[in-house]
Short mmCIF file of C-alpha atoms in Angstrom, two decimals:
data_model
loop_
_atom_site.label_atom_id
_atom_site.label_comp_id
_atom_site.label_asym_id
_atom_site.label_seq_id
_atom_site.Cartn_x
_atom_site.Cartn_y
_atom_site.Cartn_z
CA MET A 1 56.37 9.74 -24.47
CA GLU A 2 59.25 10.02 -26.96
CA ASP A 3 56.82 11.26 -29.61
CA LEU A 4 55.58 14.04 -27.38
CA ILE A 5 59.12 15.01 -26.37
CA LYS A 6 60.04 15.11 -30.07
CA LYS A 7 57.04 17.35 -30.78
CA ILE A 8 58.01 19.69 -27.96
CA LYS A 9 61.65 19.73 -29.09
CA SER A 10 60.56 20.79 -32.55
CA ARG A 11 59.09 23.93 -30.99
CA LEU A 12 61.53 24.83 -28.22
CA HIS A 13 64.90 24.06 -26.78
CA LEU A 14 64.10 21.46 -24.15
CA ARG A 15 66.63 21.40 -21.35
CA PRO A 16 67.44 17.94 -19.89
CA GLU A 17 66.06 19.00 -16.51
CA ALA A 18 62.78 20.11 -18.14
CA GLU A 19 62.57 16.79 -19.95
CA GLU A 20 63.19 15.02 -16.65
CA PHE A 21 60.44 17.10 -15.04
CA LEU A 22 57.98 16.13 -17.80
CA TYR A 23 58.75 12.48 -17.15
CA SER A 24 58.27 12.99 -13.42
CA ILE A 25 54.73 14.36 -13.77
CA SER A 26 53.53 11.88 -16.41
CA LYS A 27 52.64 8.26 -16.75
CA GLU A 28 52.10 6.24 -19.92
CA LYS A 29 48.93 4.20 -19.87
CA THR A 30 47.34 1.59 -22.09
CA LEU A 31 43.57 1.72 -21.85
CA SER A 32 40.95 -0.72 -22.98
CA LYS A 33 37.86 0.07 -25.03
CA GLY A 34 35.10 1.47 -22.85
CA GLU A 35 37.42 2.56 -20.03
CA VAL A 36 36.35 5.82 -18.42
CA LEU A 37 39.10 8.32 -17.56
CA ILE A 38 36.95 11.13 -16.24
CA ARG A 39 33.43 10.75 -14.97
CA GLN A 40 30.84 13.52 -14.83
CA GLY A 41 30.45 14.82 -11.28
CA GLN A 42 33.98 14.00 -10.12
CA THR A 43 37.06 16.08 -9.32
CA VAL A 44 39.46 16.35 -12.26
CA LYS A 45 43.21 16.39 -11.75
CA LYS A 46 44.53 14.78 -14.91
CA THR A 47 44.94 15.69 -18.53
CA PHE A 48 45.78 13.20 -21.25
CA PHE A 49 47.87 13.29 -24.41
CA VAL A 50 46.76 10.63 -26.87
CA THR A 51 49.50 8.61 -28.55
CA SER A 52 47.18 6.08 -30.20
CA GLY A 53 43.51 5.11 -30.34
CA CYS A 54 40.46 7.29 -29.97
CA LEU A 55 38.76 8.90 -26.97
CA ARG A 56 35.59 10.92 -26.63
CA SER A 57 34.47 13.59 -24.18
CA TYR A 58 30.76 14.12 -23.69
CA CYS A 59 28.26 15.67 -21.35
CA ILE A 60 25.01 14.10 -20.23
CA ASP A 61 21.96 16.36 -20.22
CA LYS A 62 19.27 16.31 -17.55
CA ASN A 63 17.27 13.77 -19.56
CA GLY A 64 20.19 11.34 -19.61
CA LYS A 65 21.20 11.84 -23.26
CA GLU A 66 24.84 12.15 -24.27
CA HIS A 67 26.26 15.07 -26.29
CA THR A 68 29.75 14.67 -27.68
CA LEU A 69 32.09 17.63 -27.22
CA LEU A 70 35.13 16.23 -28.97
CA PHE A 71 36.98 13.19 -30.18
CA ALA A 72 40.68 12.90 -29.42
CA ILE A 73 42.94 10.89 -31.71
CA LYS A 74 46.75 10.67 -31.94
CA ASP A 75 48.50 13.89 -30.83
CA TRP A 76 45.36 15.42 -29.28
CA TRP A 77 44.92 16.44 -25.67
CA ILE A 78 41.76 15.58 -23.78
CA SER A 79 40.38 16.33 -20.31
CA ASP A 80 37.65 18.44 -18.71
CA TYR A 81 39.33 21.86 -18.80
CA ILE A 82 36.31 23.59 -17.29
CA ALA A 83 36.66 21.46 -14.17
CA ILE A 84 40.44 21.90 -14.01
CA HIS A 85 40.37 25.67 -14.35
CA THR A 86 37.36 26.37 -12.15
CA ASP A 87 38.02 23.70 -9.54
CA GLU A 88 34.45 22.56 -10.03
CA LEU A 89 33.29 18.99 -10.48
CA SER A 90 33.49 17.57 -13.96
CA THR A 91 30.66 18.29 -16.36
CA LEU A 92 32.18 15.89 -18.87
CA THR A 93 32.88 12.20 -19.12
CA VAL A 94 35.94 11.04 -21.04
CA GLU A 95 35.90 7.47 -22.37
CA CYS A 96 37.99 5.32 -24.68
CA LEU A 97 36.25 4.32 -27.87
CA THR A 98 39.06 1.94 -28.81
CA GLU A 99 42.04 0.49 -27.05
CA SER A 100 44.16 3.60 -26.62
CA LYS A 101 47.53 4.73 -25.34
CA VAL A 102 47.77 8.01 -23.49
CA ILE A 103 50.25 9.93 -21.45
CA GLU A 104 48.59 11.05 -18.26
CA PHE A 105 49.73 14.33 -16.71
CA ASN A 106 48.89 16.01 -13.47
CA ALA A 107 47.11 19.01 -14.98
CA LYS A 108 48.10 21.61 -12.39
CA GLU A 109 51.76 20.58 -12.50
CA LEU A 110 51.77 20.67 -16.29
CA ASP A 111 50.06 24.04 -16.19
CA GLY A 112 52.72 25.38 -13.81
CA ILE A 113 55.68 24.11 -15.86
CA HIS A 114 56.43 27.58 -17.27
CA ALA A 115 57.15 28.87 -13.73
CA ARG A 116 60.14 26.54 -13.56
CA PHE A 117 60.95 26.48 -17.25
CA PRO A 118 59.98 29.83 -18.83
CA GLU A 119 60.61 28.50 -22.35
CA PHE A 120 57.29 26.70 -22.02
CA GLU A 121 55.37 29.96 -21.74
CA SER A 122 55.16 30.70 -25.45
CA TYR A 123 54.70 26.98 -26.21
CA GLN A 124 51.73 26.74 -23.89
CA ARG A 125 50.26 30.02 -25.14
CA HIS A 126 50.51 28.75 -28.70
CA ASN A 127 48.74 25.49 -27.76
CA LEU A 128 46.03 27.42 -25.97
CA GLU A 129 45.51 29.74 -28.95
CA ARG A 130 45.18 26.77 -31.27
CA HIS A 131 42.66 25.28 -28.89
CA VAL A 132 40.64 28.52 -28.81
CA VAL A 133 40.74 28.74 -32.61
CA SER A 134 39.47 25.19 -32.90
CA LEU A 135 36.64 25.85 -30.41
CA HIS A 136 35.63 29.08 -32.17
CA LYS A 137 35.56 27.25 -35.49
CA ARG A 138 33.38 24.55 -33.98
CA ILE A 139 30.91 27.13 -32.62
CA LEU A 140 30.81 29.13 -35.85
CA ASN A 141 30.38 26.01 -37.95
CA GLN A 142 27.56 24.95 -35.72
CA LEU A 143 25.91 28.37 -36.18
CA GLN A 144 26.27 28.84 -39.90
CA LEU A 145 26.88 25.59 -41.75
CA SER A 146 24.39 22.96 -42.83
CA ALA A 147 24.53 19.54 -41.20
CA ALA A 148 25.99 18.07 -44.42
CA GLU A 149 28.73 20.71 -44.50
CA ARG A 150 29.54 20.09 -40.84
CA TYR A 151 29.75 16.36 -41.54
CA ASP A 152 32.20 17.01 -44.43
CA LEU A 153 34.38 19.14 -42.18
CA PHE A 154 34.19 16.53 -39.47
CA LEU A 155 35.48 13.86 -41.86
CA LYS A 156 38.37 16.12 -42.86
CA GLN A 157 39.24 16.79 -39.24
CA TYR A 158 38.98 13.15 -38.18
CA PRO A 159 39.70 11.19 -41.38
CA ASP A 160 39.68 7.64 -40.01
CA ILE A 161 37.31 8.13 -37.16
CA GLU A 162 34.27 6.36 -38.53
CA GLN A 163 35.83 2.97 -37.94
CA HIS A 164 36.18 3.74 -34.23
CA THR A 165 32.90 5.46 -33.48
CA ARG A 166 29.22 4.62 -33.35
CA ASN A 167 26.80 6.63 -35.45
CA PHE A 168 25.24 8.14 -32.38
CA HIS A 169 28.62 9.49 -31.26
CA ILE A 170 29.03 11.34 -34.56
CA ALA A 171 25.39 12.48 -34.68
CA SER A 172 25.66 13.84 -31.14
CA TYR A 173 28.93 15.64 -32.05
CA LEU A 174 27.24 17.29 -35.04
CA GLY A 175 24.07 18.04 -33.09
CA ILE A 176 21.82 16.10 -35.45
CA THR A 177 19.70 12.97 -35.21
CA GLN A 178 21.01 9.59 -36.32
CA GLN A 179 18.41 9.53 -39.09
CA SER A 180 19.73 12.85 -40.43
CA LEU A 181 23.27 11.48 -40.37
CA SER A 182 22.16 8.40 -42.33
CA ARG A 183 20.39 10.66 -44.84
CA ILE A 184 23.49 12.82 -45.29
CA ARG A 185 25.62 9.73 -45.88
CA VAL A 186 23.18 8.42 -48.51
CA GLU A 187 23.23 11.81 -50.27
CA LYS A 188 27.05 11.80 -50.23
CA VAL A 189 27.16 8.38 -51.86
CA LYS A 190 24.74 9.56 -54.58
CA LYS A 191 27.05 12.48 -55.39
CA MET B 1 12.04 8.05 0.87
CA LYS B 2 8.76 8.19 -1.01
CA ALA B 3 7.47 5.00 -2.66
CA LEU B 4 4.29 3.88 -4.39
CA GLN B 5 3.22 0.76 -2.57
CA ILE B 6 0.70 -2.01 -3.03
CA ILE B 7 -1.19 -1.95 0.26
CA LYS B 8 -3.75 -4.62 -0.56
CA TYR B 9 -4.94 -6.69 -3.48
CA GLY B 10 -7.85 -5.41 -5.48
CA GLU B 11 -8.95 -2.47 -7.63
CA ILE B 12 -6.04 -0.25 -8.66
CA LYS B 13 -7.40 2.96 -7.18
CA ASP B 14 -7.93 1.37 -3.76
CA SER B 15 -4.80 -0.76 -3.61
CA LEU B 16 -1.99 1.71 -4.16
CA ALA B 17 -0.69 4.39 -1.81
CA PHE B 18 2.30 6.68 -1.49
CA ASN B 19 4.21 5.72 1.66
CA GLU B 20 7.33 6.98 3.35
CA VAL B 21 9.68 3.99 3.52
CA SER B 22 13.33 3.52 4.44
CA LYS B 23 15.97 3.79 1.75
CA PRO B 24 17.13 0.30 0.65
CA THR B 25 20.44 -0.93 2.03
CA VAL B 26 23.06 -2.18 -0.34
CA GLN B 27 24.32 -5.79 -0.22
CA ALA B 28 27.82 -6.71 -1.39
CA ASN B 29 26.77 -7.25 -5.02
CA ASP B 30 24.18 -4.48 -5.23
CA VAL B 31 24.20 -1.02 -6.68
CA LEU B 32 21.89 1.63 -5.26
CA ILE B 33 20.12 3.45 -8.07
CA GLU B 34 18.66 6.91 -7.69
CA VAL B 35 15.56 6.33 -9.79
CA LYS B 36 15.03 8.78 -12.64
CA ALA B 37 12.25 6.85 -14.35
CA ALA B 38 10.33 3.61 -13.89
CA ALA B 39 8.05 1.82 -16.34
CA ILE B 40 4.99 -0.23 -15.57
CA ASN B 41 4.00 -3.47 -17.24
CA PRO B 42 0.95 -5.76 -17.36
CA ILE B 43 2.53 -7.97 -14.67
CA ASP B 44 2.50 -5.02 -12.23
CA LYS B 45 -1.22 -4.64 -12.79
CA SER B 46 -1.82 -8.39 -12.34
CA ILE B 47 0.08 -8.33 -9.05
CA ILE B 48 -2.04 -5.44 -7.74
CA LEU B 49 -5.25 -7.17 -8.78
CA GLY B 50 -4.10 -10.22 -6.81
CA ASN B 51 -4.08 -12.48 -9.87
CA LEU B 52 -0.57 -13.75 -9.17
CA GLN B 53 -0.78 -14.35 -5.44
CA GLY B 54 -0.08 -18.07 -5.90
CA MET B 55 2.90 -17.70 -8.20
CA LEU B 56 4.46 -14.54 -6.79
CA PRO B 57 3.61 -14.19 -3.15
CA ILE B 58 4.75 -10.78 -1.96
CA PRO B 59 4.51 -9.32 1.53
CA LEU B 60 2.20 -6.31 1.78
CA PRO B 61 2.84 -3.47 1.66
CA SER B 62 5.40 -3.76 -1.18
CA THR B 63 6.72 -1.14 -3.54
CA SER B 64 5.51 -1.72 -7.09
CA ALA B 65 7.25 -2.22 -10.47
CA TYR B 66 10.40 -3.76 -11.94
CA ASP B 67 11.69 -1.49 -14.72
CA VAL B 68 14.06 1.32 -13.86
CA SER B 69 16.60 3.78 -15.18
CA GLY B 70 18.69 6.09 -13.06
CA ILE B 71 22.08 6.91 -11.63
CA VAL B 72 24.29 4.71 -9.46
CA VAL B 73 24.76 6.49 -6.12
CA GLU B 74 26.30 3.68 -4.06
CA THR B 75 27.99 0.37 -4.80
CA GLY B 76 28.36 -2.77 -2.66
CA ASN B 77 31.83 -3.99 -1.65
CA GLU B 78 32.00 -6.64 -4.33
CA VAL B 79 30.71 -4.58 -7.25
CA SER B 80 33.44 -4.05 -9.81
CA ASN B 81 31.54 -3.32 -13.02
CA PHE B 82 29.79 -0.10 -11.95
CA GLU B 83 30.87 3.14 -10.34
CA ILE B 84 29.03 5.94 -8.66
CA GLY B 85 27.69 8.26 -11.34
CA ASP B 86 27.05 5.57 -13.95
CA LEU B 87 23.77 5.95 -15.82
CA VAL B 88 22.07 2.58 -15.80
CA TYR B 89 18.90 0.65 -16.48
CA SER B 90 17.54 -2.63 -15.21
CA ARG B 91 14.67 -5.04 -14.81
CA VAL B 92 15.18 -5.72 -11.14
CA PRO B 93 14.86 -9.30 -9.80
CA GLN B 94 11.66 -10.35 -8.04
CA GLU B 95 13.17 -10.09 -4.56
CA GLN B 96 14.20 -6.48 -5.24
CA MET B 97 10.90 -5.39 -6.80
CA GLY B 98 10.04 -1.75 -6.14
CA THR B 99 11.24 0.73 -8.75
CA LEU B 100 8.41 3.20 -8.10
CA ALA B 101 10.50 4.80 -5.40
CA GLU B 102 13.23 7.37 -5.08
CA PHE B 103 15.91 4.67 -4.76
CA VAL B 104 16.16 0.98 -5.50
CA ALA B 105 18.95 -1.50 -4.67
CA VAL B 106 19.65 -3.97 -7.48
CA THR B 107 22.11 -6.83 -7.86
CA SER B 108 24.70 -5.61 -10.33
CA ASP B 109 24.26 -8.72 -12.53
CA ALA B 110 20.83 -7.41 -13.49
CA VAL B 111 22.06 -3.92 -14.39
CA SER B 112 23.58 -2.43 -17.53
CA LYS B 113 24.72 1.03 -18.50
CA LYS B 114 21.82 2.70 -20.25
CA PRO B 115 21.94 3.51 -23.97
CA GLY B 116 23.59 6.92 -24.38
CA ASN B 117 21.34 8.18 -27.15
CA ILE B 118 18.01 8.00 -25.35
CA SER B 119 16.45 9.64 -22.31
CA PHE B 120 15.96 8.10 -18.87
CA GLU B 121 12.24 7.77 -19.63
CA GLU B 122 12.88 5.88 -22.86
CA ALA B 123 15.51 3.69 -21.19
CA ALA B 124 13.12 2.72 -18.38
CA SER B 125 10.61 1.51 -20.98
CA LEU B 126 12.94 -1.19 -22.30
CA PRO B 127 14.13 -3.81 -19.80
CA LEU B 128 11.18 -6.10 -19.07
CA ALA B 129 9.65 -6.03 -22.54
CA GLY B 130 13.06 -6.10 -24.23
CA LEU B 131 14.41 -9.00 -22.19
CA THR B 132 11.19 -10.96 -22.71
CA ALA B 133 11.36 -10.53 -26.48
CA LEU B 134 15.11 -11.10 -26.75
CA GLN B 135 15.16 -14.19 -24.55
CA SER B 136 12.13 -15.71 -26.30
CA LEU B 137 13.42 -15.18 -29.83
CA GLU B 138 16.94 -16.14 -28.86
CA TYR B 139 15.64 -19.38 -27.35
CA ALA B 140 13.81 -20.04 -30.62
CA GLY B 141 17.15 -19.63 -32.41
CA ILE B 142 15.98 -16.79 -34.65
CA LYS B 143 18.18 -16.26 -37.69
CA GLU B 144 18.28 -14.45 -41.01
CA ASN B 145 15.37 -15.21 -43.38
CA ASP B 146 13.34 -17.03 -40.73
CA LYS B 147 9.62 -16.40 -41.00
CA VAL B 148 8.36 -15.30 -37.60
CA LEU B 149 4.82 -14.65 -36.40
CA ILE B 150 4.65 -12.21 -33.51
CA HIS B 151 1.26 -11.79 -31.93
CA ALA B 152 0.09 -8.41 -30.60
CA GLY B 153 2.63 -6.25 -32.42
CA SER B 154 1.47 -3.08 -30.73
CA GLY B 155 2.13 -4.33 -27.20
CA GLY B 156 5.26 -3.57 -25.21
CA VAL B 157 6.78 -7.01 -25.89
CA GLY B 158 5.42 -7.29 -29.45
CA SER B 159 6.69 -3.89 -30.58
CA PHE B 160 10.17 -4.70 -29.29
CA ALA B 161 10.06 -8.23 -30.74
CA ILE B 162 9.21 -6.96 -34.23
CA GLN B 163 12.22 -4.67 -34.23
CA TYR B 164 14.50 -7.32 -32.74
CA ALA B 165 13.40 -9.92 -35.30
CA LYS B 166 13.93 -7.43 -38.15
CA ALA B 167 17.39 -6.60 -36.81
CA LYS B 168 18.17 -10.33 -37.00
CA GLY B 169 17.07 -10.38 -40.64
CA ALA B 170 13.82 -12.29 -40.20
CA TYR B 171 10.59 -11.88 -42.18
CA VAL B 172 8.01 -10.70 -39.67
CA TYR B 173 4.27 -11.27 -39.60
CA THR B 174 2.43 -9.58 -36.80
CA THR B 175 -1.15 -9.22 -35.67
CA THR B 176 -2.78 -6.06 -34.42
CA SER B 177 -6.08 -4.20 -34.55
CA THR B 178 -7.09 -1.77 -37.30
CA ASN B 179 -6.11 1.36 -35.39
CA ASN B 180 -2.57 0.17 -34.87
CA VAL B 181 -1.80 -1.19 -38.34
CA GLN B 182 0.05 1.88 -39.56
CA TRP B 183 2.41 2.46 -36.68
CA VAL B 184 3.16 -1.24 -36.33
CA LYS B 185 4.14 -1.22 -40.02
CA GLU B 186 6.47 1.63 -39.24
CA LEU B 187 8.25 -0.60 -36.72
CA GLY B 188 9.38 -2.67 -39.69
CA ALA B 189 6.97 -5.63 -39.76
CA ASP B 190 6.79 -7.10 -43.26
CA ARG B 191 3.16 -8.17 -43.07
CA VAL B 192 0.86 -6.56 -40.56
CA ILE B 193 -2.31 -8.57 -40.16
CA ASP B 194 -5.40 -6.69 -39.02
CA TYR B 195 -7.03 -9.37 -36.90
CA LYS B 196 -10.35 -7.55 -37.07
CA THR B 197 -10.60 -7.96 -40.84
CA GLU B 198 -8.16 -10.75 -41.72
CA ASP B 199 -7.60 -14.33 -40.62
CA TYR B 200 -3.95 -14.51 -39.61
CA LYS B 201 -3.91 -18.27 -40.06
CA SER B 202 -4.55 -17.96 -43.78
CA ILE B 203 -1.74 -15.42 -44.18
CA ALA B 204 1.08 -16.56 -41.90
CA LYS B 205 1.73 -20.13 -43.00
CA ASP B 206 4.63 -22.49 -42.34
CA VAL B 207 6.46 -20.01 -40.20
CA ASP B 208 9.71 -21.00 -38.50
CA ILE B 209 8.81 -19.40 -35.18
CA VAL B 210 5.60 -18.35 -33.48
CA PHE B 211 6.04 -15.93 -30.61
CA ASP B 212 2.85 -16.27 -28.59
CA THR B 213 2.19 -13.20 -26.47
CA LEU B 214 -1.57 -13.80 -26.17
CA GLY B 215 -2.10 -17.30 -24.75
CA GLN B 216 -5.56 -18.90 -24.57
CA ASN B 217 -6.59 -20.35 -27.95
CA TYR B 218 -3.64 -18.64 -29.66
CA SER B 219 -1.17 -21.06 -28.04
CA LEU B 220 -2.85 -24.08 -29.65
CA GLU B 221 -3.48 -22.28 -32.94
CA SER B 222 0.26 -21.61 -33.15
CA PHE B 223 0.70 -25.23 -34.24
CA GLU B 224 -1.55 -24.64 -37.24
CA VAL B 225 0.74 -21.96 -38.64
CA VAL B 226 4.19 -23.18 -37.60
CA LYS B 227 6.14 -25.38 -40.00
CA THR B 228 7.20 -28.93 -39.18
CA ALA B 229 10.09 -28.88 -36.72
CA GLY B 230 9.54 -25.18 -36.08
CA LYS B 231 9.40 -23.53 -32.67
CA VAL B 232 6.58 -22.10 -30.60
CA VAL B 233 7.69 -19.85 -27.75
CA SER B 234 5.12 -18.43 -25.40
CA VAL B 235 5.20 -15.99 -22.52
CA VAL B 236 1.56 -16.41 -21.54
CA GLY B 237 0.43 -19.89 -22.63
CA PRO B 238 0.58 -23.08 -20.54
CA LEU B 239 3.88 -24.05 -18.91
CA ASP B 240 5.95 -26.65 -20.70
CA GLU B 241 6.84 -29.74 -18.70
CA ALA B 242 10.50 -28.91 -18.11
CA SER B 243 9.63 -25.44 -16.80
CA ALA B 244 6.88 -26.87 -14.59
CA LYS B 245 9.40 -29.30 -13.06
CA MET B 246 11.65 -26.36 -12.21
CA PHE B 247 8.75 -24.98 -10.23
CA GLY B 248 8.41 -28.27 -8.35
CA MET B 249 5.37 -29.44 -10.34
CA ALA B 250 6.78 -32.90 -11.04
CA ASP B 251 3.48 -34.42 -12.22
CA TYR B 252 2.56 -31.55 -14.56
CA LYS B 253 1.58 -32.55 -18.06
CA LEU B 254 1.27 -30.24 -21.05
CA PRO B 255 -2.43 -29.89 -21.99
CA GLU B 256 -3.30 -32.87 -24.16
CA GLU B 257 -4.21 -31.03 -27.37
CA LEU B 258 -1.03 -28.98 -27.18
CA ALA B 259 1.10 -32.06 -26.56
CA GLU B 260 -0.48 -33.84 -29.53
CA ALA B 261 -0.08 -30.89 -31.87
CA SER B 262 3.52 -30.47 -30.78
CA SER B 263 4.42 -34.10 -31.33
CA GLU B 264 2.51 -34.39 -34.64
CA LYS B 265 4.57 -31.61 -36.18
CA ASN B 266 7.73 -32.25 -34.21
CA VAL B 267 7.50 -28.65 -32.96
CA GLU B 268 9.12 -27.66 -29.70
CA TYR B 269 6.82 -25.70 -27.40
CA LYS B 270 8.60 -23.63 -24.76
CA PHE B 271 7.29 -21.34 -22.09
CA ILE B 272 9.80 -18.55 -21.55
CA PHE B 273 10.35 -17.11 -18.10
CA MET B 274 12.01 -13.78 -18.58
CA HIS B 275 15.02 -13.55 -16.30
CA PRO B 276 16.80 -10.33 -15.33
CA ASN B 277 20.12 -10.22 -17.15
CA GLY B 278 22.58 -7.33 -17.35
CA ALA B 279 24.47 -8.84 -20.29
CA HIS B 280 21.27 -9.04 -22.34
CA LEU B 281 20.50 -5.43 -21.43
CA ASN B 282 23.94 -4.52 -22.67
CA GLU B 283 23.12 -6.21 -25.98
CA ILE B 284 19.90 -4.18 -26.14
CA LYS B 285 21.93 -1.03 -25.34
CA SER B 286 24.04 -1.58 -28.47
CA MET B 287 20.99 -2.20 -30.64
CA ILE B 288 19.35 0.98 -29.33
CA GLU B 289 22.51 3.02 -29.87
CA ASP B 290 22.70 1.73 -33.44
CA GLU B 291 18.99 2.54 -33.86
CA LYS B 292 18.17 -1.03 -34.81
CA ILE B 293 15.51 -0.77 -32.12
CA LYS B 294 13.63 2.29 -30.93
CA PRO B 295 11.91 2.60 -27.60
CA ILE B 296 8.17 3.13 -27.91
CA VAL B 297 6.78 5.26 -25.10
CA ASP B 298 3.06 5.96 -25.00
CA LYS B 299 3.02 8.44 -22.14
CA VAL B 300 5.21 9.73 -19.32
CA TYR B 301 3.46 10.48 -16.02
CA PRO B 302 4.91 12.42 -13.09
CA PHE B 303 5.46 10.34 -9.95
CA SER B 304 2.52 12.02 -8.24
CA GLU B 305 0.19 10.68 -10.97
CA SER B 306 1.38 7.06 -10.80
CA ILE B 307 -2.07 5.74 -9.96
CA GLN B 308 -3.51 7.36 -13.11
CA ALA B 309 -0.66 5.70 -15.00
CA PHE B 310 -1.79 2.29 -13.71
CA ILE B 311 -5.39 3.06 -14.70
CA HIS B 312 -4.13 3.91 -18.21
CA LEU B 313 -2.20 0.62 -18.26
CA ALA B 314 -5.30 -1.29 -17.17
CA SER B 315 -7.32 0.26 -20.02
CA GLY B 316 -5.16 -1.78 -22.43
CA ARG B 317 -5.14 1.11 -24.88
CA ALA B 318 -1.51 2.18 -24.58
CA LYS B 319 0.57 2.15 -27.77
CA GLY B 320 3.96 1.34 -26.33
CA LYS B 321 5.09 1.71 -22.77
CA ILE B 322 3.83 3.77 -19.87
CA VAL B 323 6.61 5.45 -17.97
CA ILE B 324 6.70 7.29 -14.66
CA LYS B 325 9.21 10.05 -14.09
CA ILE B 326 10.49 9.93 -10.52
CA HIS B 327 13.24 12.54 -10.18
#
């Protein structure tokens, strides 16, 4: 939690009562590999800040296949924001790919923090903008880049991730088959 | 709920019927699975034909089939390893047979999460054939560089066994007919023997393991090609004595020629009874997710055409598994 507080303090003046409030709506958790934090089809009330390890959010299509939306490593947030903001059941599953440490927040309370502590307004807006930028980049990359280029970008974004993930996780994040991923890797080695 | 039931023993088209039956109730260790897909296997056909009445007496009518994939919709009080919403697959135990239905209750020990990178239909094709192959080759102690002969490489069990043996680093011989040579090669077999034009016994010699999926004369012939102190594992040949004892056949003796051949070469002969096992399915899940093994599905039928699916199975012409989509 100290790391997150430090991050927040680097961006705004955090009053002691705001810090106390953050502690009151959060819980630090150590999770084991394979643990599921959010399950498709359930109500979502929590959001998670990752302090170590690696998590993955994915949807399951009607044929039962998984499609990875994102990986969350240290300093990333992860949840099903569609479910939180629409009050619908989760369309995503969030699971731990390694033993991980997270700080769990009640999403609605965290969302409403700026009502009590207005200094959080610009902080939250900034976070949201960064999130939108990252999503737009992901969509545009998906539309215009080759699979090999997307894989290169993926490795830059998540430098150490390959030790934590299975090939099918990465292939399903990039929207390619596992064979294509293997081919791209072979080509990379040749270069 | 709707279920495809065996109403009498005999010809497939006369012995199966869609019935309205009650939804299974969940015992403390069970999960209730909403069935997405079920697969059918030669054993299902044999049961319908009445060939297994002695070994597997089942009350009629009974819902058919053992292989399933689907979604957990209810859990028993003592189930801790699954939750509602989990996507799972299973080869259900004998007493819970009946996956050609909208729901099936299965003891959680026989269930595993399904591989995430394949469809429900592909997942349903795996359990029975996969467990049979895995348990047989594991019993035989398969290891890197072993030479293994797998009969009938194009069958459900054979096609899985080839891929499993390759994943373990073995050198694989397999037999198949001319039409199947190419695609069986593509499964990774090192030497595909076309039994219509080649004599497998002159090609596969001194192998460490024979996996007999054909029975009859092939069980005895296995001892001609296996090396001294090798292993012969069979899923269709005669019972071995220890297995027979388990079935209460205390006086059972291995057929004389087989016993002689086995003792002459100091080769262990073992009949493998596939047993439902969630942990083994979990192992298969990892191998599927790492693409060490691929599911081989011949055709997917809608639930309403299940009887045609059984007729296709009975033709013996399927390359890979026959799957029925339920939901």
